XYZ file of C-alpha atoms in Angstrom:
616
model
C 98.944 114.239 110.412
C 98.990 117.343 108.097
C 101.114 119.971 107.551
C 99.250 122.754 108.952
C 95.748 123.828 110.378
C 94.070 127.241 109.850
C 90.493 127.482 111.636
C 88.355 129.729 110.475
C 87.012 130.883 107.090
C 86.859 134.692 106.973
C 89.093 136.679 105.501
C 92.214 135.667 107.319
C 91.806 132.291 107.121
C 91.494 132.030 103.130
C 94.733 134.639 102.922
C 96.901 131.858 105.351
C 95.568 128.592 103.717
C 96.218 130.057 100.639
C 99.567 131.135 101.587
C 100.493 127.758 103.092
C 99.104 125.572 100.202
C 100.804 127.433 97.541
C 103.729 126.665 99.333
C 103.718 123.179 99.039
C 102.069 122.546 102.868
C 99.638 120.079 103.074
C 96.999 122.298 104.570
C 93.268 122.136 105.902
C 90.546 125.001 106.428
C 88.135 124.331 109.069
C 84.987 126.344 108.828
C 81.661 126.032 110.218
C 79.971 126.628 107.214
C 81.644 126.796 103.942
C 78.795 128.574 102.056
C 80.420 131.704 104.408
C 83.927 131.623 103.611
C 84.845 135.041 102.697
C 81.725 136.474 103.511
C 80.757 140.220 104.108
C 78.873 140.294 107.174
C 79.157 143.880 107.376
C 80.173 146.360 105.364
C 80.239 145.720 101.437
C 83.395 147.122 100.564
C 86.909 146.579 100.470
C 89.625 149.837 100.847
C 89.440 152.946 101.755
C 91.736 155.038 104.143
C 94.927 153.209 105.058
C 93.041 149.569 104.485
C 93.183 150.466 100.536
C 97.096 150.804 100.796
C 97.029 147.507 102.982
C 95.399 145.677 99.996
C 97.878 146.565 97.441
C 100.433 145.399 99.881
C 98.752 141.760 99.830
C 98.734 141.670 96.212
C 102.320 142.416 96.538
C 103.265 139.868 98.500
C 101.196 137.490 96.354
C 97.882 137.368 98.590
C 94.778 136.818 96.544
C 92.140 139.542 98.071
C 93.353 142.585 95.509
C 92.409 140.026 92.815
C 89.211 139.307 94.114
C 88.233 142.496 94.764
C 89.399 143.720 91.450
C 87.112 141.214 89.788
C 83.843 141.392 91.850
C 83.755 145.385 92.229
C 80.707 147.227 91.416
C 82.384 150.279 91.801
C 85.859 151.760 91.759
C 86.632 155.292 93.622
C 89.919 156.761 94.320
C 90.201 158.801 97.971
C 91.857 161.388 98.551
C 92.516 162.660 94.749
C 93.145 166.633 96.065
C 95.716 165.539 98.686
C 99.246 164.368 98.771
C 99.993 160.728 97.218
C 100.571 159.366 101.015
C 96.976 159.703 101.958
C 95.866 158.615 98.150
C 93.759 155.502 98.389
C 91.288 153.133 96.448
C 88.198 152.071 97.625
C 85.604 149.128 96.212
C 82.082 148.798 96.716
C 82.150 145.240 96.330
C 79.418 142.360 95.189
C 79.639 140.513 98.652
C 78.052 137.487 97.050
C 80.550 137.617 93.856
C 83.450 138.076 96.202
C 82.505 135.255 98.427
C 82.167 132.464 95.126
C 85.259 134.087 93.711
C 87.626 133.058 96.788
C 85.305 129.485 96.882
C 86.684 128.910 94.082
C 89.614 129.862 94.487
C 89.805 127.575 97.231
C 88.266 124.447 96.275
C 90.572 124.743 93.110
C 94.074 125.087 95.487
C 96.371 121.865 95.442
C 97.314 120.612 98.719
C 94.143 122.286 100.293
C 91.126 120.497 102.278
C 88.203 122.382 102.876
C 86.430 120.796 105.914
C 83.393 121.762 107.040
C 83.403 120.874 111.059
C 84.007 122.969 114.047
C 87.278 122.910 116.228
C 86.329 122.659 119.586
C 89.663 122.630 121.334
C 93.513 123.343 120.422
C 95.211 120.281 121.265
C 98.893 121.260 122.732
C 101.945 119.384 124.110
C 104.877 121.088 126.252
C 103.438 124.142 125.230
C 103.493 122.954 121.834
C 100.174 122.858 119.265
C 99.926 119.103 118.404
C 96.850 119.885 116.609
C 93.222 120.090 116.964
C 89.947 118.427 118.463
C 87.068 118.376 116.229
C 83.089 118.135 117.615
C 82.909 114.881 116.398
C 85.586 113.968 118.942
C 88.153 112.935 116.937
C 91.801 114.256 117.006
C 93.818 116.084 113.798
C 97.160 116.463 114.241
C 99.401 118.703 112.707
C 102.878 120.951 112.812
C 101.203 123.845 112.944
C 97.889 125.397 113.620
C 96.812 128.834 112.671
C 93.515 130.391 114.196
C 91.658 133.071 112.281
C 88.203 132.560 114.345
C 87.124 136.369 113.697
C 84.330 137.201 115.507
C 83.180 133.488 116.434
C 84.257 132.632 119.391
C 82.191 132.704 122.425
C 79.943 135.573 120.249
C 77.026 137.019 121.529
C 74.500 139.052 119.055
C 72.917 142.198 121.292
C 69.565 144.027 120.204
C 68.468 145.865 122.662
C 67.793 143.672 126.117
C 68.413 140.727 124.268
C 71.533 138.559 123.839
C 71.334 135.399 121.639
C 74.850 133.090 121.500
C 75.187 133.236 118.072
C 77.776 134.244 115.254
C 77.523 137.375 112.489
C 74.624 136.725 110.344
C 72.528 133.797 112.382
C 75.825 131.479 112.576
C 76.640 129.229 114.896
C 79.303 130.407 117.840
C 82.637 128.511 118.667
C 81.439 128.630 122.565
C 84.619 126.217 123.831
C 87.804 127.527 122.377
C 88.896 130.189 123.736
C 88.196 128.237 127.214
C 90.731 126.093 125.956
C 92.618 129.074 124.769
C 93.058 130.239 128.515
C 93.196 126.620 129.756
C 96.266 126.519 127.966
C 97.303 130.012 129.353
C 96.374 132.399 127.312
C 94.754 135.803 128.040
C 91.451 136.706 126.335
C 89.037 139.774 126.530
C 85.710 140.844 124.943
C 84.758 142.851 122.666
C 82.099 144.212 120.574
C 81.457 145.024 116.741
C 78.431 145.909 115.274
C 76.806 146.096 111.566
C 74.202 148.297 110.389
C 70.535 147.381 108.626
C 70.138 146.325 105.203
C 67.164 148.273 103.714
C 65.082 146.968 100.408
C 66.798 149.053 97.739
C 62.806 150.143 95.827
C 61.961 151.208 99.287
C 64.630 154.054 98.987
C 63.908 157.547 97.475
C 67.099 158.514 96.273
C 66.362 161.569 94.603
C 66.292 163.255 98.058
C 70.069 162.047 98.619
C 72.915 162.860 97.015
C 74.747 161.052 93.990
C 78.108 159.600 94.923
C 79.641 158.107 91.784
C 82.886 156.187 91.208
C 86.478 157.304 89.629
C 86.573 157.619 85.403
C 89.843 155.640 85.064
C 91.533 152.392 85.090
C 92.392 151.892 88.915
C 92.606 148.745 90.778
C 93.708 146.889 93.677
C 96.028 143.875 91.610
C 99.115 144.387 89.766
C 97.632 141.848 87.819
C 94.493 143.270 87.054
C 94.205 143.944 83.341
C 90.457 144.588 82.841
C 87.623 146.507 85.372
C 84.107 146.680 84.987
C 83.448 149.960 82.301
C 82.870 152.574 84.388
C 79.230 153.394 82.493
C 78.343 150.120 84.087
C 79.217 150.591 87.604
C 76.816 151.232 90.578
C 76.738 154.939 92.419
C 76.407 154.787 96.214
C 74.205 157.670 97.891
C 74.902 160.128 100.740
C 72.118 161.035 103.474
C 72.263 162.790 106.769
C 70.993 162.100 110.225
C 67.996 164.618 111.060
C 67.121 166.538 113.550
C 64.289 163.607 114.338
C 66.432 161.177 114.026
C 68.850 162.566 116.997
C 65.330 163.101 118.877
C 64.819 159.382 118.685
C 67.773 158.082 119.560
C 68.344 160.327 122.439
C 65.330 159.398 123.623
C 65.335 155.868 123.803
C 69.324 155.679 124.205
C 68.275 153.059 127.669
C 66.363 150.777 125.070
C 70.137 150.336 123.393
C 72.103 147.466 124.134
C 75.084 149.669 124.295
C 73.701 151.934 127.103
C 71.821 149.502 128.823
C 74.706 147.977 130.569
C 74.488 144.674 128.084
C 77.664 145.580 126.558
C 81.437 144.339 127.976
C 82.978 144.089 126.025
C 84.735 148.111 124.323
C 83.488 148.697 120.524
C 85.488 149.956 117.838
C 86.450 153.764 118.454
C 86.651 154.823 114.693
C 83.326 152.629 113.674
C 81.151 153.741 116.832
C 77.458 152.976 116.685
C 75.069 155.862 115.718
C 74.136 156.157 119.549
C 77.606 156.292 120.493
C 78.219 159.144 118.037
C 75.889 160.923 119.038
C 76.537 160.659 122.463
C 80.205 161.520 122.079
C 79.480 164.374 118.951
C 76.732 166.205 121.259
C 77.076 169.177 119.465
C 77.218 167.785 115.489
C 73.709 168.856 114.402
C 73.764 165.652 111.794
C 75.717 163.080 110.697
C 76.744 161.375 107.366
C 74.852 158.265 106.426
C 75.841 156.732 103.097
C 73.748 153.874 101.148
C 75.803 151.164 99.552
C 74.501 148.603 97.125
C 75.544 145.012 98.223
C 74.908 142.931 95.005
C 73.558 142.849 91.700
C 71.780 139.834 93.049
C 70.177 141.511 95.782
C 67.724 144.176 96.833
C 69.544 144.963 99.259
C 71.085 148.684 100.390
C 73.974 148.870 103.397
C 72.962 151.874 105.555
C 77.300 152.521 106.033
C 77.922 154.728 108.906
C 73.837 153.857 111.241
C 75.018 150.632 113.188
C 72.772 150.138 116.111
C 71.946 148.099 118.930
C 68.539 149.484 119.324
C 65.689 147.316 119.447
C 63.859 147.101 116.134
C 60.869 149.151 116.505
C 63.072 151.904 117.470
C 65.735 151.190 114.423
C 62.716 151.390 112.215
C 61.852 154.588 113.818
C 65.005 156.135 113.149
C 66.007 154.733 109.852
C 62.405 156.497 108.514
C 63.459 159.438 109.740
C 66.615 159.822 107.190
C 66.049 161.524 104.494
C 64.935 159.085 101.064
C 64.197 156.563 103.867
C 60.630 157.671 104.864
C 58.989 154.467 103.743
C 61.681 152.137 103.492
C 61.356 148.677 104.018
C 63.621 146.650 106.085
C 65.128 143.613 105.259
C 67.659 142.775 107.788
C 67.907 144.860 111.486
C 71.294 146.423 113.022
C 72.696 144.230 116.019
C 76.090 144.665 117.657
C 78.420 141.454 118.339
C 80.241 140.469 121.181
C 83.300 138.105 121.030
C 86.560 136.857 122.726
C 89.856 137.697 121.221
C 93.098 137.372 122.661
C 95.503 139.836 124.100
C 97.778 140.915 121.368
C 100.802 140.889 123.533
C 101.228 137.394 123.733
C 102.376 137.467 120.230
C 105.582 137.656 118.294
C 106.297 139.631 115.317
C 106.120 136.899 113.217
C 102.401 136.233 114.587
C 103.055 133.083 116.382
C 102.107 132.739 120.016
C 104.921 133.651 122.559
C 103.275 130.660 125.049
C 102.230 128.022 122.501
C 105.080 127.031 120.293
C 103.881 126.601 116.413
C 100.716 128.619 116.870
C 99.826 131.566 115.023
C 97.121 134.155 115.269
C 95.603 136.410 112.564
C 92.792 138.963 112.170
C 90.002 139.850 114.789
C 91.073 137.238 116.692
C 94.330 139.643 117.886
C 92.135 142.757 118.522
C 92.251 143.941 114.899
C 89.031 145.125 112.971
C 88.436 145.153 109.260
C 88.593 142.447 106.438
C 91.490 144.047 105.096
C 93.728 144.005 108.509
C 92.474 140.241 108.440
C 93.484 139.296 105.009
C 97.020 141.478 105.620
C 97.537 139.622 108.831
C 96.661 136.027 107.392
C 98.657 136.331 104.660
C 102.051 136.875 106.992
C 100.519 134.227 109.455
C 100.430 131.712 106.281
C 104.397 132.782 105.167
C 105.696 132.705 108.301
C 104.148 129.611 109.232
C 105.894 127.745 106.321
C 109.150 129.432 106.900
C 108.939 127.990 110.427
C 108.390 124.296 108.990
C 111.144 125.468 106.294
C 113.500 126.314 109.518
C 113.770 129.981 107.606
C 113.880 133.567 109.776
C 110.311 135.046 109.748
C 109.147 137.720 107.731
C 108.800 140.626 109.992
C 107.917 143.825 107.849
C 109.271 147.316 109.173
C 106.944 150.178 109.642
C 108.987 152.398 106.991
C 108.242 149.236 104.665
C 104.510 148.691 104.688
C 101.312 149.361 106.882
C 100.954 146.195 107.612
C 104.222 146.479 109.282
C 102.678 148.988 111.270
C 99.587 147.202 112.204
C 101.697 144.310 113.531
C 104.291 145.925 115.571
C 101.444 148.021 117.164
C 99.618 145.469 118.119
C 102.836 143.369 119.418
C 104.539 146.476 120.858
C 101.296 148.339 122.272
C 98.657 145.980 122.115
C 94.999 147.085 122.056
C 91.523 147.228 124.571
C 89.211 147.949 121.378
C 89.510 146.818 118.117
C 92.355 147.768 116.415
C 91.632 150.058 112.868
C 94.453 151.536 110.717
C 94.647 154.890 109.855
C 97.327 156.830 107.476
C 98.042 158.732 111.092
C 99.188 155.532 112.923
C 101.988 155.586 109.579
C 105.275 158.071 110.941
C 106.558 157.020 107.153
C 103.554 157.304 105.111
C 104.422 158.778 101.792
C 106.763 155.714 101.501
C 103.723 153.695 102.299
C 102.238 154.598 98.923
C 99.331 153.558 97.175
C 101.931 153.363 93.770
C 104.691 151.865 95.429
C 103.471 148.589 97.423
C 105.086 146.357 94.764
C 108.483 148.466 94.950
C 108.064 147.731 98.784
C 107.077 144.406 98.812
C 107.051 142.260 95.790
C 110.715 140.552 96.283
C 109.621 139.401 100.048
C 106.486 137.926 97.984
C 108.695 136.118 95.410
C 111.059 135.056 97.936
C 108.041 133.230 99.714
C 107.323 131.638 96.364
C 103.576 133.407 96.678
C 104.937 135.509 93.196
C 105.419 134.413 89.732
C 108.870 134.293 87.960
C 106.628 136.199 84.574
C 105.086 138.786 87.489
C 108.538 139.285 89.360
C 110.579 139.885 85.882
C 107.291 142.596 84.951
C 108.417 143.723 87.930
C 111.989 144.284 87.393
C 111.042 145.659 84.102
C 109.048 148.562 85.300
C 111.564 149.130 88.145
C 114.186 149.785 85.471
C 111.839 151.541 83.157
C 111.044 154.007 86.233
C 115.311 154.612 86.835
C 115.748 155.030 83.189
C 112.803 157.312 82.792
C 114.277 159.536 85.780
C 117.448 159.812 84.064
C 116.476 160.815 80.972
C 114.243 163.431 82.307
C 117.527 164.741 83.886
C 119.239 164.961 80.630
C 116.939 166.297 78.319
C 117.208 170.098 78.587
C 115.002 173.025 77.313
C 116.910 176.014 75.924
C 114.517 179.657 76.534
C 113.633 179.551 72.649
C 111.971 175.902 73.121
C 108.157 175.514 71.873
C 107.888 174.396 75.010
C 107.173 177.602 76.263
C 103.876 177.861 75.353
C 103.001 174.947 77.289
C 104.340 177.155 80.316
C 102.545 180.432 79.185
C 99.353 178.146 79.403
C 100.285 177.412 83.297
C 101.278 180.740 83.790
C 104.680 180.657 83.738
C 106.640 183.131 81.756
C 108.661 181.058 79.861
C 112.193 180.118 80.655
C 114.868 182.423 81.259
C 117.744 180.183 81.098
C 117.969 176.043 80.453
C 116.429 173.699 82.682
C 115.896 169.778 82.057
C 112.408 168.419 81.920
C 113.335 166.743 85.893
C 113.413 170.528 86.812
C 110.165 171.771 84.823
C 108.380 168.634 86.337
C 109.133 170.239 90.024
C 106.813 173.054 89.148
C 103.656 173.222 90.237
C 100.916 172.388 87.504
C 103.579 171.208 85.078
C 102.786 167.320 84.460
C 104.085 164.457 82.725
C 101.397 164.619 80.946
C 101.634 168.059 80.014
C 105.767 167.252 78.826
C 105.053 164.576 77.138
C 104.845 166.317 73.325
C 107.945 167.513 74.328
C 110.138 164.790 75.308
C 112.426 162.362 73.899
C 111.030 159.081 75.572
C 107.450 158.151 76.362
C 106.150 156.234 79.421
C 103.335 154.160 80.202
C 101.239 155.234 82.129
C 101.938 153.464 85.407
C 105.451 154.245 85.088
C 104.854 158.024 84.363
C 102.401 158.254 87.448
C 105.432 156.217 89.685
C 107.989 158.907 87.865
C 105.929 161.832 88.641
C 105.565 161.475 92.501
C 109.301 160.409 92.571
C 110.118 163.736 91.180
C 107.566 166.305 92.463
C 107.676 164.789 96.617
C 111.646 164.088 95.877
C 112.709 166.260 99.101
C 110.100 164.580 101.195
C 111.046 161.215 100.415
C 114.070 161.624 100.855
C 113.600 163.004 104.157
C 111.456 160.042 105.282
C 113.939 157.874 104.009
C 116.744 159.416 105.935
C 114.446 159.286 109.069
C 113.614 155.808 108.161
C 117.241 154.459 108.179
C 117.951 155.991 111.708
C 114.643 153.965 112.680
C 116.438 150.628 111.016
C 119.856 150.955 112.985
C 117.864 150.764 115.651
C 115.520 147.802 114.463
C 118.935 145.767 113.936
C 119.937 146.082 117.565
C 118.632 142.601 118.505
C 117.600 142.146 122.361
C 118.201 138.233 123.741
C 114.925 137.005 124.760
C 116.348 135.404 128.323
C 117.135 138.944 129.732
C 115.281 139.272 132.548
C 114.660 143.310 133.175
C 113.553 142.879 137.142
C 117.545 142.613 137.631
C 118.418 145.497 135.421
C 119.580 148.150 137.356
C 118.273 151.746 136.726
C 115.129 150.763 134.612
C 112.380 152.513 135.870
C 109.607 149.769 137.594
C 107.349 150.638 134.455
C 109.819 150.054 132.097
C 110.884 146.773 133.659
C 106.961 145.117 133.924
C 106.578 146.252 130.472
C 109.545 144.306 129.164
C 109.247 141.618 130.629
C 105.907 140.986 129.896
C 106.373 142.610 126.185
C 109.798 140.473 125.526
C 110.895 142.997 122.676
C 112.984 141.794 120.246
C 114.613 144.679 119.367
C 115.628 148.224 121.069
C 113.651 150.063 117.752
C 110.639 148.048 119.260
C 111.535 148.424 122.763
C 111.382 152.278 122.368
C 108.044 152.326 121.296
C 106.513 150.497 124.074
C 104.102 152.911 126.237
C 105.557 153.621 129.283
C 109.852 152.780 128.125
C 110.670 156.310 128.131
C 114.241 157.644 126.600
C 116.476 157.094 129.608
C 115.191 153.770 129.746
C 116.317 152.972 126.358
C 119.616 154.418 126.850
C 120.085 151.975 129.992
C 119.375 149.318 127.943
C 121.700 149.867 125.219
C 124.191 150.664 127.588
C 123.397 147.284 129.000
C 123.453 145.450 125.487
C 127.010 146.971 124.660
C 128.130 145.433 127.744
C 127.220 142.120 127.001
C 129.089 141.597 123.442
C-alpha cells in the first residue's frame, strides 16, 4: 500500500508526483519508459500566449517546470512587448533533451518518490472507490489515491496518410486497456487527435533566405527563483519562412492522400494548432502562411518546422517541405504524423480535479481534453495539492478565474467541457490584466506556501517585495515636484511643457512616456528593478485594475453561493428542460459556476437562487 499513484510521465505526471512527494506522500510514478519522462514530443518550447502566464503561475505555487525551463532555455523572448501588460508573455525555445534530464533528476533525487518503469493496465476500484492499480505483470498496487496523467497514450493511434499504427508519440508503446477499464468503471471517453510537425537536418536548411527571429536583450524568466539565464550573445535565433504558392499547389492537390481528409481521422484536432491541410482548407483565401524553424537541442541536428504539422504521406511531406523557402534541399530526419487518443469527458470532474464517479481519483492534462505541456504541468500540479489535501481531510484548492488562468482552464473545462482539445488563450481570461505576467506570485504564492510546495526564505522574499511595492507607491504619492523642479527638462525631452502647478511623481508616472526609469534621478527612493516594473503597471493601468477588480468581486459573491450537491433540478419548478439536463449532469457547485454553464440562461439562475434562499 502507498500513499498515492500518478500514471504517466509527461508533463503532468512529474508536476503531481512532485507535488505529492514534497508533501510528505509516499508516492509512485508509473511510466512506460522512463528515458521519456518529460519529454517534448512536439513542439520545443515552453510559453507563449496565455501558456507563458500559466507557467509563472506554477512556479508560484511551487511547481518545478518554470525552473526547468529557466535552466534548459536556448532562448528567451518576451511577447507582446508593444501591447498592454495583460497580453505580455514569455516564451522559451527550450533544449528538449536538457529539459527532459533536468526533471530526471529532479525526480530520481525526490524523497518519498518511486520511479517505476511498468505499465498500468487497469484502475482497480471498490464502491466506486480507486483501491489502486493493476500492473502488466499482473500484480496488484494498492493505494489511497491514484492520479492519471496518461497524455496522449491511451488507446493512441499514429496516422500518415492511409496508415494507422497503435502506437504512442515518438514510436512508444500505447496503453491499449485503460481507458476500457476507464468506461468499465463508468466513465465517458472520446477521441481525439494531435499532431506534430517534421524535424528537418538543421545543415540542410538555407537560412539566409528566411528571416532572423532573435530573442529578448534582458534578464526575463519563468522562476521567481531564477537568478542566472544563459547570456543572451549565447542564445540560439529561431527563423521565419512562409508557405508558397507551390506549396498550397501540393497540398491541395493531394489533400485525399491526408489522413485528415481521407476519412482516417475520428477523432476532432486541435482548433488553434490545425494541421497545414486544415489551414489551408479553412484560410482558402490566405495566399501563404507562417512557418517558423526552431532549434531543438544543442545536441542535435535537428530543426522543428513550428506551425507545418501534417498527416500526409511522406513523399508528399517531402514535396511540400522543399517547396518552403531555405528548405529546397533539406534533408529529413523525422516525418509529420498526427495522433489519435482517448481522453475522458471533462464533465465528470470536480473542481478540485477528482472524478465525480470514482471517489479518490484525479485527472490531469490531455487526459481531460486539454492540449499543451503547460496546461498539463498547471493541471498536475493542482491534481498533486489537492490530492494530499484530500488524504490531509483539508478543503481543495479551487482557484477563481479573477485569480489565475489556470483557474480559468479548470472551471472551463468542468463548467463547459470540451469536443477538441482544449488551448488557452488571453481571450478565454474576462480578468486578464489581473492575470499578469508580473503578478502570478502576488496571486498565488500564499496558496503555494500554504500547500507546503514554497519555502519559508522564498515566502518571506516574498513578503519583502510585497511591502517594498506598497511602500514604493506611497512614496511616489508624497514626493511632489514644484514648476521650478530640474525635473522639467526631463518633461521638455517627452514633450511636455513643463509643469504648471505641483504634482507628485504618482501623477507624472500617469503620463504617457514618463517612466520609472525616466524619474528615477529625480526621486527620493530607488527600486529594484522588479519592484519598479510591478510599481509601474500598478500606477499607469490603476483605473483598469481597479475596474477588473470591482467586476471581479461581484463575480466572487457569486462564487460563495454554494449549491448542495443532492439537489436534484428535474423537480425544480420553472427551470427551463436545458437548464435542468445541464445541471444535473454538470452538478455545479456554485451559482458563479452554474451561470456559466452553456445553455443556464439568466432567468434560470434567478430561479435557482430564489430556490437556494428558500432552503436556509
Amino acid at each position: 500500500m502507498t500513499d498515492i499513484i500518478v500514471i504517466g510521465g509527461g508533463h503532468a505526471g512529474v508536476e503531481a508526483a512532485l507535488a505529492c512527494a514534497r508533501s510528505g506522500k509516499q508516492t509512485i510514478l508509473y511510466t512506460i519508459n522512463k528515458d521519456m519522462i518529460a519529454s517534448m514530443p512536439c513542439n520545443p518550447s515552453i510559453g507563449g500566449p496565455a501558456k507563458g502566464i500559466v507557467v509563472r503561475e506554477i512556479d508560484a505555487l511551487g511547481g518545478e517546470m518554470g525552473k526547468a525551463a529557466d535552466a534548459t532555455a536556448l532562448q528567451f523572448k518576451m511577447l507582446n512587448t508593444t501591447k498592454g501588460p495583460g497580453v505580455q508573455c514569455l516564451r522559451v525555445q527550450s533544449d528538449k533533451l536538457a529539459y527532459k534530464r533536468y526533471m530526471q533528476n529532479v525526480l530520481a533525487n525526490q524523497p518519498n518518490l518511486e520511479v517505476r518503469e511498468m505499465m498500468v493496465t487497469a484502475l482497480l476500484a471498490q464502491e466506486n472507490k480507486v483501491s489502486g492499480v493493476l500492473q502488466e505483470n499482473g500484480e496488484s498496487v494498492h493505494a489511497e489515491i491514484v492520479i492519471l496523467t496518461t497524455g496522449t497514450f491511451m488507446s493512441a493511434t499514429i496516422l500518415v496518410g492511409h496508415e494507422a499504427t497503435e502506437s504512442g508519440p515518438e514510436g512508444e508503446k500505447t496503453n491499449a486497456t485503460l481507458s476500457e477499464s476507464l468506461r468499465e468503471l463508468g466513465l465517458r471517453t472520446f477521441r481525439l487527435k494531435t499532431g506534430t510537425p517534421a524535424r528537418v537536418r538543421s545543415d540542410s536548411i538555407d537560412f539566409t533566405k528566411t528571416e532572423y527571429q532573435g530573442g529578448t536583450d534582458d534578464f526575463i524568466c519563468f522562476s521567481y527563483e531564477t537568478t542566472s539565464i544563459r547570456d543572451f550573445n549565447e542564445q540560439y535565433p529561431c527563423y521565419l519562412t512562409y508557405t508558397t504558392k507551390e506549396t498550397h499547389e501540393i497540398i491541395n492537390q493531394n489533400l485525399t492522400k491526408s489522413a485528415m481528409y481521407s476519412g482516417m481521422v475520428k477523432g476532432v484536432g486541435p482548433r488553434y494548432c490545425p494541421s497545414i491541410e486544415d489551414k489551408l482548407v479553412r484560410f482558402a483565401d490566405k495566399p501563404r502562411h507562417q512557418i517558423f524553424l526552431e532549434p531543438e537541442s544543442e545536441e542535435l541536428n535537428t530543426t522543428y518546422i513550428q506551425g507545418f504539422s501534417t498527416s500526409m504521406p511522406h513523399d508528399v511531406q517531402k514535396q511540400m517541405l522543399q517547396s518552403l523557402p531555405g528548405l529546397e534541399h533539406c534533408v529529413i530526419e523525422k516525418y509529420a504524423y498526427a495522433i489519435e487518443y482517448d481522453a475522458i469527458d471533462p464533465l465528470q470532474m470536480k473542481p478540485s480535479l477528482e472524478n465525480k464517479l470514482i471517489e479518490n481519483l484525479f485527472t490531469a492534462g490531455q487526459i481531460n481534453g486539454t492540449s499543451g505541456y503547460e496546461e498539463a504541468a498547471g493541471q498536475g500540479l493542482l491534481a498533486g495539492i489537492n490530492a494530499v489535501k484530500k488524504l490531509n481531510g483539508k478543503d481543495p484548492l479551487i482557484l477563481r478565474r479573477d485569480e489565475a488562468y489556470l483557474g480559468v482552464l479548470v472551471d472551463d473545462l468542468v463548467t463547459k467541457g470540451t469536443n477538441e482539445p482544449y488551448r488557452l488563450l488571453t481571450s478565454r481570461a474576462e480578468y486578464r490584466l489581473l492575470l499578469r505576467h508580473d503578478n502570478a506570485d502576488e496571486r498565488l504564492c500564499a496558496y503555494g506556501y500554504e500547500a507546503g510546495l514554497i519555502s519559508e526564505q522564498r515566502y518571506q522574499h516574498f513578503i519583502e517585495k510585497q511591502t517594498a511595492i506598497q511602500t514604493g507607491i506611497a512614496a511616489l504619492r508624497e514626493q511632489r515636484f514644484t514648476p521650478s523642479s530640474p525635473i522639467a527638462e526631463y518633461l521638455n525631452e517627452l514633450g511636455y511643457a513643463g509643469l504648471q502647478v505641483g504634482m507628485s511623481a504618482y501623477e507624472l508616472l500617469k503620463r504617457p512616456g514618463v517612466t520609472l526609469d525616466g524619474l528615477e534621478p529625480y526621486l527620493s527612493s530607488s527600486f529594484t528593478k522588479e519592484v519598479a516594473k510591478r510599481i509601474e503597471i500598478e500606477i499607469k493601468y490603476a483605473g483598469y485594475i481597479d475596474k477588473a477588480k470591482h467586476d471581479a468581486k461581484r463575480l466572487q459573491q457569486m462564487e460563495s453561493r454554494r449549491i448542495p450537491e443532492d439537489i436534484d433540478y428535474t423537480q425544480m419548478q420553472h427551470l427551463s428542460l436545458e437548464a435542468k439536463q445541464k445541471l444535473n449532469e454538470i452538478k455545479p457547485q456554485t451559482i458563479g459556476q452554474a451561470s456559466r454553464i452553456s445553455g443556464v440562461n439568466p432567468a434560470d439562475i434567478a430561479v435557482l437562487a430564489v430556490y437556494l434562499k428558500s432552503q436556509v
